[in-house]
Short mmCIF file of C-alpha atoms and ligand atoms in Angstrom, two decimals:
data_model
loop_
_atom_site.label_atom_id
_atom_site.label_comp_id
_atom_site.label_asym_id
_atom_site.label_seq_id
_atom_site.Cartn_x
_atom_site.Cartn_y
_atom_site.Cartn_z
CA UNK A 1 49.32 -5.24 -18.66
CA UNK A 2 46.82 -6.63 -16.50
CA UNK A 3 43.59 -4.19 -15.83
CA UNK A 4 43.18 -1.78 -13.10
CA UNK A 5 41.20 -2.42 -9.90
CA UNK A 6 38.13 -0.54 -10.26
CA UNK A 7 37.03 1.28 -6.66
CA UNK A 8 34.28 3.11 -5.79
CA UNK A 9 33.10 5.91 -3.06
CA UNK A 10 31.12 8.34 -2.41
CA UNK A 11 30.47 11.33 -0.61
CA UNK A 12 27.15 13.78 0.30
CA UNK A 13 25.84 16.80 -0.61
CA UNK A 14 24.43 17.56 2.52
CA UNK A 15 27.20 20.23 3.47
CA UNK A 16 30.98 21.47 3.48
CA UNK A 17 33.45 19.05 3.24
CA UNK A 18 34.98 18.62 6.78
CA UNK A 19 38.62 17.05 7.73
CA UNK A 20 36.99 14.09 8.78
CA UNK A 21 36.09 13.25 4.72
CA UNK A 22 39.08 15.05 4.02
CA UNK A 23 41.34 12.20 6.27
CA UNK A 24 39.26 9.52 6.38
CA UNK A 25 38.31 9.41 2.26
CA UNK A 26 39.34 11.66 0.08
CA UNK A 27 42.71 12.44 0.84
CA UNK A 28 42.70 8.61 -0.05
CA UNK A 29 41.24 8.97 -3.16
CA UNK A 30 43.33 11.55 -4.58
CA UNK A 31 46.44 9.10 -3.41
CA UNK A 32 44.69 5.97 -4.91
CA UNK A 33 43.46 7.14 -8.44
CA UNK A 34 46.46 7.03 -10.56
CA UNK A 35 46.48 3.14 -9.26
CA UNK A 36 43.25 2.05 -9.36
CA UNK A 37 40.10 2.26 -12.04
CA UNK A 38 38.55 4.99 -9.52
CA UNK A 39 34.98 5.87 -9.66
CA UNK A 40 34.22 9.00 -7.14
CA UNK A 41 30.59 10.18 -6.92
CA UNK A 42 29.09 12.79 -5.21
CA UNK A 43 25.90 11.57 -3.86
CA UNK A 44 22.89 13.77 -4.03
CA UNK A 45 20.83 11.30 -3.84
CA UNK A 46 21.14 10.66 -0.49
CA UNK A 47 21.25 14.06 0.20
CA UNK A 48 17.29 13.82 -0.01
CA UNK A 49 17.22 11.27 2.77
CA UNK A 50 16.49 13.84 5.36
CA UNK A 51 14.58 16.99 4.88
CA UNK A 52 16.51 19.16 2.51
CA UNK A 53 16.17 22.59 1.03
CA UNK A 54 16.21 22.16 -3.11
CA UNK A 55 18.00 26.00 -4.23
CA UNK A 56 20.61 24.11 -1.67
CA UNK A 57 21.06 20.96 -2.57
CA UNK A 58 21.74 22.28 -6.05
CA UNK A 59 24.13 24.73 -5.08
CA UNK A 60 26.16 22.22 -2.20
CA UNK A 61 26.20 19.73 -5.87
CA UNK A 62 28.49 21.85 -7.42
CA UNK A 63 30.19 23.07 -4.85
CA UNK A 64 31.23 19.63 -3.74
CA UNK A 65 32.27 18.62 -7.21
CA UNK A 66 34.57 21.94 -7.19
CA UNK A 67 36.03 20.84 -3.74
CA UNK A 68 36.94 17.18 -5.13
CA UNK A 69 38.34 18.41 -7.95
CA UNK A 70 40.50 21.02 -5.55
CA UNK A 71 41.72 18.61 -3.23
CA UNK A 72 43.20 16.93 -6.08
CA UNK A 73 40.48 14.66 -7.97
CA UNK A 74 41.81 14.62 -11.38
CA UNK A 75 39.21 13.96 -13.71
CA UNK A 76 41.39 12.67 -16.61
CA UNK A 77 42.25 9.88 -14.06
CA UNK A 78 39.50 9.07 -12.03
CA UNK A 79 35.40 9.36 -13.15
CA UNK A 80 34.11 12.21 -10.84
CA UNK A 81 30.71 12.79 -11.33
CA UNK A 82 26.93 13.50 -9.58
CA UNK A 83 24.73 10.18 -8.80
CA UNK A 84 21.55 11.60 -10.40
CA UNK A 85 23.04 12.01 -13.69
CA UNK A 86 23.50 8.28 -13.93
CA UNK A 87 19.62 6.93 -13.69
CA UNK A 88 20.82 3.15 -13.29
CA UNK A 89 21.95 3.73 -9.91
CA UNK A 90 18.04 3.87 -8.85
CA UNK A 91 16.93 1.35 -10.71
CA UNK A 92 19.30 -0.90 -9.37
CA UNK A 93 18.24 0.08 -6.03
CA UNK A 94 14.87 -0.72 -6.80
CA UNK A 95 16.51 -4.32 -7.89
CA UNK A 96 18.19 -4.80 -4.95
CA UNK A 97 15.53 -3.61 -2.55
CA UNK A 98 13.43 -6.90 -3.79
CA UNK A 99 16.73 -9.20 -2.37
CA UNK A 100 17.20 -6.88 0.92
CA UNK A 101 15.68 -7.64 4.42
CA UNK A 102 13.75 -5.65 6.07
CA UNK A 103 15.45 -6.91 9.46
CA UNK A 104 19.17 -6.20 7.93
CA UNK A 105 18.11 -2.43 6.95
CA UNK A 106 16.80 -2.03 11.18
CA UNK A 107 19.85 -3.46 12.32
CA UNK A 108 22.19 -0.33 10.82
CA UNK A 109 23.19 1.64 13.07
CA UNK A 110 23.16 5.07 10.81
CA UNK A 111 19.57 4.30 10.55
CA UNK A 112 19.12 3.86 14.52
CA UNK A 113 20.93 6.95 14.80
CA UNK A 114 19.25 9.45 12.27
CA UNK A 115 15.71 8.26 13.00
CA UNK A 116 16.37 9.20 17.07
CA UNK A 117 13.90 6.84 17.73
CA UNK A 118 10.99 8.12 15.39
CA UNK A 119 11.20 5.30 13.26
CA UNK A 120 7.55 5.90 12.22
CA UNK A 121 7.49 9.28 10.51
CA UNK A 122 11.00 9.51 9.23
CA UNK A 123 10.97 9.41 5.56
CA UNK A 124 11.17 5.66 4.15
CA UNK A 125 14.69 6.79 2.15
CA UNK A 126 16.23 7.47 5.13
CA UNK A 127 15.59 3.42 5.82
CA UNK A 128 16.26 1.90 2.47
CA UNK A 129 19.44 4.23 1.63
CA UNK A 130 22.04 1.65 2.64
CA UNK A 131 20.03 -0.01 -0.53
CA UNK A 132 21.09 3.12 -2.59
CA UNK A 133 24.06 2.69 -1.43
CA UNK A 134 24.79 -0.98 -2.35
CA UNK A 135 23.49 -0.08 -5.79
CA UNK A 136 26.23 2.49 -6.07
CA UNK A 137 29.00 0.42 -5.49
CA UNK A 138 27.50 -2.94 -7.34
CA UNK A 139 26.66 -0.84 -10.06
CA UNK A 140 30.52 -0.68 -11.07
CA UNK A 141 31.80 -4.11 -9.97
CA UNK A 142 33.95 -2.35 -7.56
CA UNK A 143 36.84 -4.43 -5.72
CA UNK A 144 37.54 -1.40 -3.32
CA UNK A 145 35.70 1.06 -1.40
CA UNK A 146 37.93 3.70 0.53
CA UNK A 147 35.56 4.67 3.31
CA UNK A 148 35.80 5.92 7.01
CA UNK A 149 34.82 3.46 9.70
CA UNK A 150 31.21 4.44 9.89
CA UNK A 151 30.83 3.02 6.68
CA UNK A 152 31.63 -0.61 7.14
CA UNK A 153 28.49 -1.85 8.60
CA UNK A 154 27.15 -0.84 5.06
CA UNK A 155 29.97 -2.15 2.97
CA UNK A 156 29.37 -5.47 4.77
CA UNK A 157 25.31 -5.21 3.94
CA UNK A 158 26.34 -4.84 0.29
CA UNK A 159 28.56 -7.67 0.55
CA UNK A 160 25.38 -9.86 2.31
CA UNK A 161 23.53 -8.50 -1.03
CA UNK A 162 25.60 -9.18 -3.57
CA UNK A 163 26.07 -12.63 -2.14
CA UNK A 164 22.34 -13.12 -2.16
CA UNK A 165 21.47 -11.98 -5.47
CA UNK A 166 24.37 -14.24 -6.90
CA UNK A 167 23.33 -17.30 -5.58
CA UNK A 168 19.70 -16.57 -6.26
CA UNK A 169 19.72 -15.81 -9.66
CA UNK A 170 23.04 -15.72 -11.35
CA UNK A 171 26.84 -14.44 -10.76
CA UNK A 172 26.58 -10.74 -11.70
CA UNK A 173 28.24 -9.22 -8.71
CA UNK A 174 31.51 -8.73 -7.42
CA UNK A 175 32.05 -8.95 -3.43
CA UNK A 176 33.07 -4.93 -2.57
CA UNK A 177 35.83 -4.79 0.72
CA UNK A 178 35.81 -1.88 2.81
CA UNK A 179 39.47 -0.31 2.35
CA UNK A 180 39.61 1.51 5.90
CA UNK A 181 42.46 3.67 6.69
CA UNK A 182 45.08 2.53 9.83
CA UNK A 183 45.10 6.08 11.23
CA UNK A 184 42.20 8.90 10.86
CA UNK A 185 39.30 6.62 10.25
CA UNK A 186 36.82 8.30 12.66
CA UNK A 187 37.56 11.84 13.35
CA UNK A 188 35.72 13.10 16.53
CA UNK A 189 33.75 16.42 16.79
CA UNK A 190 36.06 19.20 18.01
CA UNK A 191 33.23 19.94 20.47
CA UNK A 192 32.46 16.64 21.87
CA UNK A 193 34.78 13.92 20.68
CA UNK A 194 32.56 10.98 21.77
CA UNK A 195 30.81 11.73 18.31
CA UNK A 196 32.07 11.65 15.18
CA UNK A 197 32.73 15.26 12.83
CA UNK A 198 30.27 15.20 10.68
CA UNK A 199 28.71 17.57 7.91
CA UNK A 200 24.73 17.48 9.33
CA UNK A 201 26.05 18.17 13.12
CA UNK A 202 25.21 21.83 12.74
CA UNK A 203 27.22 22.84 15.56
CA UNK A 204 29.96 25.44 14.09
CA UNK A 205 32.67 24.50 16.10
CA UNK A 206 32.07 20.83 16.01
CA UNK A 207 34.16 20.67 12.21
CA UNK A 208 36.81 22.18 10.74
CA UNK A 209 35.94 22.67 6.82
CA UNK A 210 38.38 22.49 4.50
CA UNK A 211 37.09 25.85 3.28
CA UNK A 212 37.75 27.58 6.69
CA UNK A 213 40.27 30.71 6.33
CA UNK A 214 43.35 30.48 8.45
CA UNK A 215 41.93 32.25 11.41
CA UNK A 216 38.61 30.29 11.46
CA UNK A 217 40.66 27.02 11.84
CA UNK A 218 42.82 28.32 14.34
CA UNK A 219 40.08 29.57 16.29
CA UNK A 220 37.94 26.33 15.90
CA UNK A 221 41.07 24.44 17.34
CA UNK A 222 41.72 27.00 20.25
CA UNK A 223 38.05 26.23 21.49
CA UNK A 224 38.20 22.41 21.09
CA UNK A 225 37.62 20.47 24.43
CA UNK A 226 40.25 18.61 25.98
CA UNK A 227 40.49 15.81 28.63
CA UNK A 228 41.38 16.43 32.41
CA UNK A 229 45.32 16.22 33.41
CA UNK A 230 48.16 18.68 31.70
CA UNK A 231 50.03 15.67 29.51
CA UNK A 232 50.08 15.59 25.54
CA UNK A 233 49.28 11.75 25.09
CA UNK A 234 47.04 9.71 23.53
CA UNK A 235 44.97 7.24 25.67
CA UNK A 236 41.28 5.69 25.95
CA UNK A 237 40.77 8.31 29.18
CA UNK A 238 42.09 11.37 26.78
CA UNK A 239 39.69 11.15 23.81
CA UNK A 240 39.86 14.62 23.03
CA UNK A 241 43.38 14.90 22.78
CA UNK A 242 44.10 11.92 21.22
CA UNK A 243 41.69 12.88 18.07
CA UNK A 244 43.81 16.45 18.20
CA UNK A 245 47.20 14.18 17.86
CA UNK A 246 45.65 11.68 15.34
CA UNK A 247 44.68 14.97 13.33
CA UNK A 248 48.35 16.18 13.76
CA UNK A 249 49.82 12.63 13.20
CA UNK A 250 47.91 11.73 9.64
CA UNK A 251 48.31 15.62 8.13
CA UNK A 252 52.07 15.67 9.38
CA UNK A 253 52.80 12.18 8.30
CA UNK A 254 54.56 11.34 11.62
CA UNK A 255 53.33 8.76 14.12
CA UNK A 256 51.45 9.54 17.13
CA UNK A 257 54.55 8.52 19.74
CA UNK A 258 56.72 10.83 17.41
CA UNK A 259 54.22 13.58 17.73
CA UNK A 260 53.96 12.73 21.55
CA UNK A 261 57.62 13.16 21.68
CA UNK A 262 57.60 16.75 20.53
CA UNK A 263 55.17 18.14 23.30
CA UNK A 264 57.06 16.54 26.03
CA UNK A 265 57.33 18.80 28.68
CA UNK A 266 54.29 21.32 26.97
CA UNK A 267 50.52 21.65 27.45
CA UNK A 268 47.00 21.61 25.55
CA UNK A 269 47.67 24.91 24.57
CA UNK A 270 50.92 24.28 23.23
CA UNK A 271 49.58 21.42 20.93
CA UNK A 272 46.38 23.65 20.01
CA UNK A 273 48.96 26.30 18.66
CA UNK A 274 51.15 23.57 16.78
CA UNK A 275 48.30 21.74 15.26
CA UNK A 276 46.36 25.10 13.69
CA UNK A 277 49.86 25.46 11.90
CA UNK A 278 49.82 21.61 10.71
CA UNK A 279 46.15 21.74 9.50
CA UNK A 280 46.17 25.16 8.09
CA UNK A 281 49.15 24.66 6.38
CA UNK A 282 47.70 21.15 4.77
CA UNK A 283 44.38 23.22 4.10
CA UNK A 284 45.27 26.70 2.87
CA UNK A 285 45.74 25.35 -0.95
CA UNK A 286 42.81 23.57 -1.37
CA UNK A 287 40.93 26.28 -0.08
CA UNK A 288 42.72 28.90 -2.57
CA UNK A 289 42.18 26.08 -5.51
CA UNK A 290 38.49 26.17 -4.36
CA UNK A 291 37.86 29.61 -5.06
CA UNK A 292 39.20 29.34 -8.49
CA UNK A 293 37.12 26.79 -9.42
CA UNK A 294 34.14 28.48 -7.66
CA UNK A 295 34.51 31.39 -9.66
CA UNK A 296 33.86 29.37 -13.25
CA UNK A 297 31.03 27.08 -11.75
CA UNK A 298 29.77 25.96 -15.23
CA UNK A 299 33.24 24.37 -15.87
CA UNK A 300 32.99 22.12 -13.04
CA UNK A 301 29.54 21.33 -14.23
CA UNK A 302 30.83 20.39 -17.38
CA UNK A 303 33.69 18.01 -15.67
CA UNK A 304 30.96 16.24 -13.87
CA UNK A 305 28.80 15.75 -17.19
CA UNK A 306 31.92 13.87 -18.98
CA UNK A 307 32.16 12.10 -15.71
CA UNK A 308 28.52 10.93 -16.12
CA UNK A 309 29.27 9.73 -19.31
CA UNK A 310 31.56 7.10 -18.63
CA UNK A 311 29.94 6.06 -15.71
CA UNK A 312 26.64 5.34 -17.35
CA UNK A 313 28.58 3.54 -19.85
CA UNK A 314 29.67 0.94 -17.39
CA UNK A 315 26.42 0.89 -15.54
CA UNK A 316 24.80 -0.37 -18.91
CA UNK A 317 26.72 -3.37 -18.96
CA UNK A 318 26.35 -4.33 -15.74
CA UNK A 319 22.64 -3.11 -15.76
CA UNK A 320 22.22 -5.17 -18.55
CA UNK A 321 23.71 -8.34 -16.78
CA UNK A 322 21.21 -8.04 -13.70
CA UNK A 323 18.48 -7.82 -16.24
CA UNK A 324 19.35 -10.51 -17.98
CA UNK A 325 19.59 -12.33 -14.84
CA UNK A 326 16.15 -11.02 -13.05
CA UNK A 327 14.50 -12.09 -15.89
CA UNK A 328 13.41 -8.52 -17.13
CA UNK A 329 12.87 -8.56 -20.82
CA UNK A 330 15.43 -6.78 -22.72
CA UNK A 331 13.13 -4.58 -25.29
CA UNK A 332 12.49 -5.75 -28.46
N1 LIG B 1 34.45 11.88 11.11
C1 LIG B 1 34.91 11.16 10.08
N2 LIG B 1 36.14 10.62 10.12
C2 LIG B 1 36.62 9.89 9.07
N3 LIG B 1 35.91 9.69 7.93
C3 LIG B 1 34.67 10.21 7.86
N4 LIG B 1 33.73 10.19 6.89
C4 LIG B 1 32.65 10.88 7.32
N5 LIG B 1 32.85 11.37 8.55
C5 LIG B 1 34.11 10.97 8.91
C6 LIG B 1 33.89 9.54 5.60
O1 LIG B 1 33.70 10.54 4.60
C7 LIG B 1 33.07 9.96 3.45
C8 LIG B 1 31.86 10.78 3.06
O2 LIG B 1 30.84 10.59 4.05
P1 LIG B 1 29.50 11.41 4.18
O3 LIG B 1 29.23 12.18 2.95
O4 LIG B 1 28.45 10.51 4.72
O5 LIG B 1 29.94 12.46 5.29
P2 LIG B 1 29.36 12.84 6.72
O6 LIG B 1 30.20 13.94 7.26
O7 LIG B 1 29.22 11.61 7.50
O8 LIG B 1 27.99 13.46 6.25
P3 LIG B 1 26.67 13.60 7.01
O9 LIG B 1 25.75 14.32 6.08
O10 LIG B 1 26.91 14.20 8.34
O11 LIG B 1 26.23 12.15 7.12
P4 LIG B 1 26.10 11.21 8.37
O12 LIG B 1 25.36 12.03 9.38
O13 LIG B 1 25.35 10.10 7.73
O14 LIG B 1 27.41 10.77 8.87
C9 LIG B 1 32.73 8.51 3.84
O15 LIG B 1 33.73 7.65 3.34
C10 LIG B 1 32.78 8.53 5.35
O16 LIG B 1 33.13 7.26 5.89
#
């Protein structure tokens, strides 16, 4: 039997898990584990990139592990577990930020975006993360790396990285490919589709969270924007509704023209009625498997640790290869 494919992703701390994560990652993750050697990590680390509240950070952790682990993460098939507990993942960082540019890390656009311009006094983490970030994924020799679209730009600066370090001082790494879905790649805000749904947006309407109660998501949906004109189609001049169908279309498992086809004849309302159905219906277990967990916290805790353990395990090897190749010497 020939091994598994080992893939790696990640997600932050920073908040509730939205649809967007849910469509364009970890639905994928939960579909991919049983096939691949999966590594899943919840990344609290850069959770600290931005100004962040500690008693939070702590509790979002666990709470983010628990929601994994409800949307079906199964840790007995995949290694779930928190970045901090695995110490290698900063001191490859440190590693790697001796290969990486200081003119790649300005050119990413997450970085452009988050600093708004103040690219003096934001913190320096917020500039070297897509660093941390390459460290994560090197760290385990990944092949894959299920990610939304606003993710590539750093898969490909790992990829420069890796490439880099190789040639300079010895094949440790393996090349990581972005693994970007066909359909729900870049979710829009509810509010303002012309930016993506994101955890830090802070706007409550902007996100549906997969821990909304049916009415919340219905009432989210009923106040999403839509485009000018009365028909249900997708097109570049109807971004709002075309997120609303791609939402329908990936959580209904029917293609866009098929969902098209069904509101023939109907308006935006008719859609918005339809499509707090689809998602609550896709939502309402994982939020009820949720709220098991969240009642035993220390048992997802202890999940995570055993994750930790077999991640570190593999870091060490590979940890000891880029030692070995950096010249660091081993101790005695
Ligand atoms: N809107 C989205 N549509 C599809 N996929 C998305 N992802 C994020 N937003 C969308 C994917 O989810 C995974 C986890 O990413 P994250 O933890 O960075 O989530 P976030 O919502 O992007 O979180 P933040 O805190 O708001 O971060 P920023 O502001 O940096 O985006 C990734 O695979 C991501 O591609």
């Amino acid at each position: 039997m020939t091994e598994a494919q080992r893939i790696f992703s990640g997600i932050q701390p920073t908040g509730y898990i939205h649809l967007g994560n849910y469509l364009g990652a970890v639905r994928r993750w939960v579909d991919q584990q049983s096939e691949f050697d999966s590594f899943f990590c919840i990344v609290d680390l850069h959770a600290m990139t931005l100004p962040w509240d500690p008693k939070e950070l702590q509790e979002r952790s666990v709470a983010t592990g628990a929601m994994l682990l409800a949307c079906g993460i199964d840790p007995t098939q995949a290694t779930l577990y928190l970045q901090s507990h695995v110490p290698a993942h900063s001191e490859l960082a440190w590693v790697l930020s001796c290969i990486a540019r200081m003119g790649e890390l300005r050119r990413m656009v997450q970085f452009k975006e988050k600093s708004k311009g103040e690219t003096e006094s934001v913190g320096v983490g917020l500039f070297t993360y897509p660093v941390l970030q390459a460290a994560d994924v090197l760290l385990y020799r990944a092949h894959g790396v299920p990610v939304g679209e606003d993710q590539r730009q750093h898969v490909e600066l790992m990829r420069d990285i890796a490439t880099r370090f190789n040639s300079q001082l010895g094949e440790v790494f393996v090349l990581p490919e972005a693994w970007i879905p066909a359909a729900g790649a870049r979710i829009m805000s509810l509010d303002d589709p012309s930016s993506k749904m994101s955890k830090s947006a802070n706007r409550p309407n902007s996100a549906i969270l997969l821990e909304d109660k049916p009415e919340v998501i219905a009432k989210k949906i009923r106040s999403a924007v839509t485009d000018s004109g009365r028909e249900v189609t997708a097109s570049p001049d109807k971004p709002a509704v075309t997120n609303l169908l791609t939402i329908y279309s990936v959580l209904a498992g029917e293609s866009i023209a098929a969902v098209q086809e069904r509101f023939v004849g109907k308006g935006y309302g008719d859609l918005k009625v339809a499509l707090a159905d689809v998602v609550v219906a896709a939502l309402s277990p994982l939020r009820e498997r949720y709220e098991e967990l969240m009642a035993d916290p220390a048992e997802t805790a202890r999940l995570l640790a055993i994750g930790a353990a077999r991640a570190s395990e593999v870091a060490a090897t590979t940890m000891a290869d880029v030692r070995r190749a950096a010249g660091l010497v081993p101790p005695a």
